[in-house]
Coordinates of C-alpha atoms in Angstrom, one line a residue:
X182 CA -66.1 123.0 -24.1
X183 CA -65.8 122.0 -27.8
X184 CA -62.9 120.9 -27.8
X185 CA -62.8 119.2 -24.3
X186 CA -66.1 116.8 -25.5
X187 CA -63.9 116.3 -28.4
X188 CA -61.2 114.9 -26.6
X189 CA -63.4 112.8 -24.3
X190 CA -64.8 111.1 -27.1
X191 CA -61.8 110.1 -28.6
X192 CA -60.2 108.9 -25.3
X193 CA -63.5 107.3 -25.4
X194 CA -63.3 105.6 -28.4
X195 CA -59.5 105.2 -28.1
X196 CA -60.4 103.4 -24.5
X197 CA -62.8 101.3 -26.4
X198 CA -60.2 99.9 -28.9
X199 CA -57.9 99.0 -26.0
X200 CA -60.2 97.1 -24.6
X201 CA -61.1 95.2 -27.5
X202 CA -57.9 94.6 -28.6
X203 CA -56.9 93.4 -25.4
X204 CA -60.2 91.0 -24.8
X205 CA -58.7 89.3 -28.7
X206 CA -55.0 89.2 -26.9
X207 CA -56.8 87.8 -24.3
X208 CA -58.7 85.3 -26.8
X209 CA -56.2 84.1 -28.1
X210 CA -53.9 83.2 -25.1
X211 CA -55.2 79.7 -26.1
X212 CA -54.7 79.5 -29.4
X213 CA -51.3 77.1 -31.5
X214 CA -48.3 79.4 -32.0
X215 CA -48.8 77.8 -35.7
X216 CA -51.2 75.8 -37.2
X217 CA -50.8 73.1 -39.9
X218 CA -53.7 72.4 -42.1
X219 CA -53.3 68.3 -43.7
X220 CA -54.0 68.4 -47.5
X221 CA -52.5 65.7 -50.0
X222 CA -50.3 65.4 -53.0
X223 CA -48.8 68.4 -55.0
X224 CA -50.7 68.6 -58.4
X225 CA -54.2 67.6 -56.8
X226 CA -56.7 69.8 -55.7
X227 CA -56.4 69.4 -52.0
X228 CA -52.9 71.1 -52.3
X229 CA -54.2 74.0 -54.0
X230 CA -57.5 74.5 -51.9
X231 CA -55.8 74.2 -49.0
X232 CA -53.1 76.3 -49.2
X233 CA -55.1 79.2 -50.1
X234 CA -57.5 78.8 -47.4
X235 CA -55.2 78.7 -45.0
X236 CA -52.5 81.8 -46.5
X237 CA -55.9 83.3 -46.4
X238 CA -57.0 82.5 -42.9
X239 CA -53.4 83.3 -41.3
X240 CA -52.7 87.1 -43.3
X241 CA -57.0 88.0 -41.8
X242 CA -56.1 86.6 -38.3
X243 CA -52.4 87.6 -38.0
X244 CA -51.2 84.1 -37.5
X245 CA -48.7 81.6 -39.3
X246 CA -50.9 79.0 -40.8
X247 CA -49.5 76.1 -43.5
X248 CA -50.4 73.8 -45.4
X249 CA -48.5 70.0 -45.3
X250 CA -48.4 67.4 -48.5
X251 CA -50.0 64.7 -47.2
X252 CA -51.4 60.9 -48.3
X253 CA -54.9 63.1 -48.4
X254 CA -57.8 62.0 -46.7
X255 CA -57.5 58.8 -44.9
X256 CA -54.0 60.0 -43.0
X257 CA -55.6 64.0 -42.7
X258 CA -58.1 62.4 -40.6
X259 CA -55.5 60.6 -37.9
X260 CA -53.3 63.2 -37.7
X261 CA -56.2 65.5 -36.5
X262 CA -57.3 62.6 -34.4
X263 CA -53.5 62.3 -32.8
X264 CA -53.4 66.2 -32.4
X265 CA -50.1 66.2 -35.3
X266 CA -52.2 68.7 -37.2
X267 CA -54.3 71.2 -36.2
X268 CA -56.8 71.2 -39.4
X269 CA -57.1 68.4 -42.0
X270 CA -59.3 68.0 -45.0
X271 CA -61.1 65.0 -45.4
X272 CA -64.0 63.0 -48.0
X273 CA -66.9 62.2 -45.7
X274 CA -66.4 58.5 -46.7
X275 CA -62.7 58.2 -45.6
X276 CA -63.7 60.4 -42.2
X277 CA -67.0 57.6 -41.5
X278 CA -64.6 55.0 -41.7
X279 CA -61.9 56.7 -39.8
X280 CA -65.2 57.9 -37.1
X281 CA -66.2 54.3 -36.4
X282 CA -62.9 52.6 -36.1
X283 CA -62.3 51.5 -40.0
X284 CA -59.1 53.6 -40.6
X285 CA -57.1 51.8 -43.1
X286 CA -54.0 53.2 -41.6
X287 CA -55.5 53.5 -37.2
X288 CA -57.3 50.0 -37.8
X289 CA -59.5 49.6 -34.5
X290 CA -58.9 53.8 -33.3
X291 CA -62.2 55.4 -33.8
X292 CA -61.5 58.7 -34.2
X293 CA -64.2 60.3 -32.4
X294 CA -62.0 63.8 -31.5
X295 CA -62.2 65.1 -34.9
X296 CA -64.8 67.6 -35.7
X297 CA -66.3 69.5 -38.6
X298 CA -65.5 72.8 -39.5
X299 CA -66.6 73.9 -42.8
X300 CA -68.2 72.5 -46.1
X301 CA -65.7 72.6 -48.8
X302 CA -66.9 70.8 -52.0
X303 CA -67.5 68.0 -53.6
X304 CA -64.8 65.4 -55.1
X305 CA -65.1 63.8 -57.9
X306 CA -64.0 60.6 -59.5
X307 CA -62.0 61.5 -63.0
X308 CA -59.6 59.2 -65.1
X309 CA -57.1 60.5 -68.1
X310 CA -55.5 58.6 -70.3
X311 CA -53.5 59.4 -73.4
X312 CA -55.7 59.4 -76.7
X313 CA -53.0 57.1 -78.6
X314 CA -53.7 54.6 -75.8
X315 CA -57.7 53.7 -77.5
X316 CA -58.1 54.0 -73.6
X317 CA -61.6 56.0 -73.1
X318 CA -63.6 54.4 -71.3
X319 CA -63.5 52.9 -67.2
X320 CA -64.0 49.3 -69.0
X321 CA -60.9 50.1 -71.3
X322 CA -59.0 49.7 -68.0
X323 CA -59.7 45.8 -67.8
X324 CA -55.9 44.2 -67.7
X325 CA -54.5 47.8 -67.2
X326 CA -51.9 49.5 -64.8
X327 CA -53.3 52.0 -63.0
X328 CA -52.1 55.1 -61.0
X329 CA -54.4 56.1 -58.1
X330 CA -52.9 58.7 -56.1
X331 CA -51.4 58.5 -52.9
X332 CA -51.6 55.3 -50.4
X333 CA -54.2 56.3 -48.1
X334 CA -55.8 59.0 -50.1
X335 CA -59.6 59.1 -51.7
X336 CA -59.0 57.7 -54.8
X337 CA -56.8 54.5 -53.4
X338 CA -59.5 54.2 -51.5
X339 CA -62.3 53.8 -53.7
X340 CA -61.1 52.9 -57.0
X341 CA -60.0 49.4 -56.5
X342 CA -63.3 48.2 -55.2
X343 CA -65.2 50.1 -57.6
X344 CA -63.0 47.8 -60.3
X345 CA -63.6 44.8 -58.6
X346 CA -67.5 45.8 -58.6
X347 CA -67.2 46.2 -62.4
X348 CA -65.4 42.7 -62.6
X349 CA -62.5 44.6 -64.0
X350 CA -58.7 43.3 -63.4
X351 CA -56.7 46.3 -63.1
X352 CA -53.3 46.7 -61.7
X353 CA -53.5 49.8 -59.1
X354 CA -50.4 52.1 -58.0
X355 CA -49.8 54.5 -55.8
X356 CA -48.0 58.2 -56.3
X357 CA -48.7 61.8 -55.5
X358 CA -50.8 63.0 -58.4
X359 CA -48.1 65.3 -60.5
X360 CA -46.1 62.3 -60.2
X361 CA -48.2 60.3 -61.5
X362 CA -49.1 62.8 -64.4
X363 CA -45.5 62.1 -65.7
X364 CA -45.8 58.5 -65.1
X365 CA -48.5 58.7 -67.8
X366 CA -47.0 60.9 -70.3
X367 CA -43.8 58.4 -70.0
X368 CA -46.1 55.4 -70.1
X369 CA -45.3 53.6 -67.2
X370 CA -49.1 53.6 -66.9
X371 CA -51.6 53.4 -69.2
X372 CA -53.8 55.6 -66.8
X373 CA -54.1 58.0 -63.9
X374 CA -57.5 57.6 -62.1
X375 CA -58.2 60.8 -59.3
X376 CA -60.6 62.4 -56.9
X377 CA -60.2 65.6 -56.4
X378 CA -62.5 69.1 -57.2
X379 CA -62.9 70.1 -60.6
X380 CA -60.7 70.6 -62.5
X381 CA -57.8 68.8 -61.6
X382 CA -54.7 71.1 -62.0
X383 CA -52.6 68.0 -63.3
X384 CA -55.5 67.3 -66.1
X385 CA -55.3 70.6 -67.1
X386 CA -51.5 70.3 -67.4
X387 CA -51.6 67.2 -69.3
X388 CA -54.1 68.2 -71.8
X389 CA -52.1 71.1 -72.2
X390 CA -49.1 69.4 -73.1
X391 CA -50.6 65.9 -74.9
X392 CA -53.9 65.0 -76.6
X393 CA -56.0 62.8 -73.9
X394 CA -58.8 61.4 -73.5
X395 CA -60.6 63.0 -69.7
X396 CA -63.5 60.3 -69.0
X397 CA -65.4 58.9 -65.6
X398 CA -67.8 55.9 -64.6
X399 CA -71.1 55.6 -67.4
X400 CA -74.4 55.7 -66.0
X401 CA -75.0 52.2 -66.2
X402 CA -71.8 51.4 -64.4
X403 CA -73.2 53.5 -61.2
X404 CA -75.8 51.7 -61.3
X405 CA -73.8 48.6 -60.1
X406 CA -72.2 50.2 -57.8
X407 CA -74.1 53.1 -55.3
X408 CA -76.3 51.0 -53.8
X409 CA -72.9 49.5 -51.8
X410 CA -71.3 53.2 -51.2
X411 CA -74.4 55.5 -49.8
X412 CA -71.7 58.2 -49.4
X413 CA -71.3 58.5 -52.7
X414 CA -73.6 60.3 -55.8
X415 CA -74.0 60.7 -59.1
X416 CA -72.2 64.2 -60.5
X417 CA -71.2 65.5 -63.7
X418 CA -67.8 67.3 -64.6
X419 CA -69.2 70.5 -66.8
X420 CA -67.5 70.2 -70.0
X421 CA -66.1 74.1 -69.6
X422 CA -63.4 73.0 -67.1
X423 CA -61.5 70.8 -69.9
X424 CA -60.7 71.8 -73.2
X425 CA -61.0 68.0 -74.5
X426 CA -64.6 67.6 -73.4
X427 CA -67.5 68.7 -75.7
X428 CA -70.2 68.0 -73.2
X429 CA -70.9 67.4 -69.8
X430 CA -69.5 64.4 -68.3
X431 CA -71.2 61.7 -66.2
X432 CA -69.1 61.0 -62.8
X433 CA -69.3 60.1 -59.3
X434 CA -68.8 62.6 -56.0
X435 CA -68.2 62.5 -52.8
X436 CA -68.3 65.7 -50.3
X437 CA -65.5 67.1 -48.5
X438 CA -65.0 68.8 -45.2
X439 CA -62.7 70.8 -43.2
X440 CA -61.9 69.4 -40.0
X441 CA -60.0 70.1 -36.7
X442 CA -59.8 68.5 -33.1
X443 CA -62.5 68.4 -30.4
X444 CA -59.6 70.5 -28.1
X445 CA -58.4 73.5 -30.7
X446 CA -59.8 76.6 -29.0
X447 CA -63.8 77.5 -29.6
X448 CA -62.7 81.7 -30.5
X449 CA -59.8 80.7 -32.8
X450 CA -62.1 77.9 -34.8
X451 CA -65.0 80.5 -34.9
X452 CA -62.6 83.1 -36.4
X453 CA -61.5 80.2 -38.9
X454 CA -65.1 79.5 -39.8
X455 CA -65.8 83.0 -39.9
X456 CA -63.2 84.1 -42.9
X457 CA -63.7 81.5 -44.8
X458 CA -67.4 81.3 -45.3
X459 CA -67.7 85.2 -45.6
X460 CA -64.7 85.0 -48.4
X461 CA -66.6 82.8 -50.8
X462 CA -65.2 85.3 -53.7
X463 CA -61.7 84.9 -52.8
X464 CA -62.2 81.1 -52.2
X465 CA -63.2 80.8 -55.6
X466 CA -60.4 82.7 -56.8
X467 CA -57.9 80.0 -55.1
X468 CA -60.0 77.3 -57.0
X469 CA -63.0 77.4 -59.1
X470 CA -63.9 74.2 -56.6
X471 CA -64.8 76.0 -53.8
X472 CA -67.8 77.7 -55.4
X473 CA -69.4 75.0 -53.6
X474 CA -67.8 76.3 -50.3
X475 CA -71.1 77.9 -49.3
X476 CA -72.6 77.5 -45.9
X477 CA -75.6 76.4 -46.9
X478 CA -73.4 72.6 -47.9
X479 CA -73.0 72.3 -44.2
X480 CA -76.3 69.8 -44.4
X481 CA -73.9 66.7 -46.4
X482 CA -72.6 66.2 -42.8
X483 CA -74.9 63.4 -41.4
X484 CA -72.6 61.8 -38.8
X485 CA -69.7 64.2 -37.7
X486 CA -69.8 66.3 -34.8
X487 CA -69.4 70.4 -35.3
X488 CA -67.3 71.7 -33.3
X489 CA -68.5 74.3 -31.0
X490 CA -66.7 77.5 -32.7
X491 CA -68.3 76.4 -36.0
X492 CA -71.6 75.3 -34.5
X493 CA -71.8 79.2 -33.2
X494 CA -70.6 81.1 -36.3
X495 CA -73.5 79.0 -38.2
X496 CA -76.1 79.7 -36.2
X497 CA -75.1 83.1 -35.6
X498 CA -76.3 83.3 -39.3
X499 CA -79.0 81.6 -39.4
X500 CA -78.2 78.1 -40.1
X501 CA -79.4 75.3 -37.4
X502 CA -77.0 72.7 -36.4
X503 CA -79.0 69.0 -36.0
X504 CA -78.7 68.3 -31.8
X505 CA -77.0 65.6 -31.9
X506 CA -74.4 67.3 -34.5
X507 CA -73.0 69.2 -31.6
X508 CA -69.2 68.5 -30.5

């Protein structure tokens, strides 16, 4: 009799594990063969973050999932919106504009089929320039060149009209951010301004190699400026993340999210949502920026729709998703 109870619980149990497994074979009838996650330029922070997240995602799900160099935000956003990608990474600023129609690159496409996934952190407006330049300072760039990441990206986006707010004339170009790392040590430009998590692996490589100066916009200058950008806020870049700072540094944010279409499949977003937000340890070990990569971040969405796998891991545990937030 021992023996027999024995062996009906663990055709029991082995029964049990059929069934689940088939119900997650069955789950995921509808999910990519592959998925593609949109980041940005090699050297930035995006191209880090996001490749870890999603070499993360696809080895606890079983699933090929990676990451493509992209122009960052502003092009992440449409090619979510077009269905090219399955997951981007986006600035909420770049993502309202893309939202209501604004897209520098899909002028007059709202993009209304993307959807939120998970926070990810906050970006931050930095600037490096050699020390032997004198340049240290955002007003030191007046009748300067430049470099501001990629065409499309965060920083392309915001830095020339935060110049023109100053009253600054500065010459702006474009370049993936290691690129433009080298462009700086070989003084083609006499600066390289980025927005990207702290730190910025191609600051960190620069300091390494040549004394810089590592500075962002003065109080006073915010001051001119937030009032016109609501999505932005004032920050500071600790001063442990550079060797060349003594103290912390005044600077400007912006949040970022992860996003994916209104169409990818509820269980496979959910599952998505699900490692990353219960992995914040091995997040942080991908990049010290996604400390911030908490689910309680998920309120710095004001405008874009959840979508529904997200909305149900979140409230799952315990977080409430505004109404009209649902997608």
């Amino acid at each position: 009799m021992r023996y027999t109870a024995s062996k009906l619980i663990a055709t029991s149990v082995l029964g049990a594990a059929l069934v689940a497994a088939g119900a997650q074979a069955q789950d995921r009838s509808d999910w990519p063969r592959s998925l593609t996650v949109g980041t940005a330029s090699q050297g930035g922070t995006y191209y880090i973050y996001g490749s870890g997240w999603a070499n993360m995602v696809g080895d606890a799900l079983g699933v090929s999932f990676g990451a493509e160099v992209t122009g960052g935000p502003v092009q992440n956003a449409t090619l979510v919106q077009m269905g090219e990608h399955d997951f981007g990474m986006v600035t909420m600023g770049p993502a309202y504009e893309a939202w209501t129609g604004n897209s520098e690159l899909a002028p007059g496409v709202e993009h209304t089929d993307i959807r939120a996934v998970f926070p990810m952190y906050q970006t931050t407006l930095q600037i490096v320039a050699l020390a032997g330049s004198g340049i240290s300072s955002v007003a030191d760039l007046d009748g300067k060149t430049v470099g501001v990441g990629p065409a499309g990206g965060t920083s392309d986006m915001y830095y020339p009209q935060l110049f023109e707010k100053l009253g600054l004339n500065v010459n702006t170009r474009n370049g993936g951010a290691a690129d433009q790392a080298g462009q700086l040590q070989d003084g083609l430009i006499d600066a390289f301004a980025f927005a990207a998590g702290v730190p910025i692996s191609a600051f960190n490589q620069l300091e390494a190699q040549a004394n810089v100066n590592i500075f962002s916009f003065s109080e006073e200058e915010m001051e001119q400026f937030l009032g016109d950008f609501p999505e932005l806020s004032p920050a500071s870049i600790p001063a442990s993340v550079y060797n060349r700072l003594d103290e912390d540094l005044p600077a400007v944010s912006i949040w970022n999210f992860a996003i994916t279409h209104k169409d990818m499949p509820e269980s496979l977003v959910y599952e998505v949502t699900k490692t990353v937000m219960e992995n914040n340890d091995r997040m942080v070990q991908i990049h010290g920026a996604a400390s911030e990569t908490v689910p309680e971040n998920f309120e710095y969405n004001t405008f874009l729709p959840w979508h529904p796998g997200a909305v149900r891991w979140f409230e799952e545990n315990g977080y409430e998703i505004p109404e009209d937030l649902r997608g």
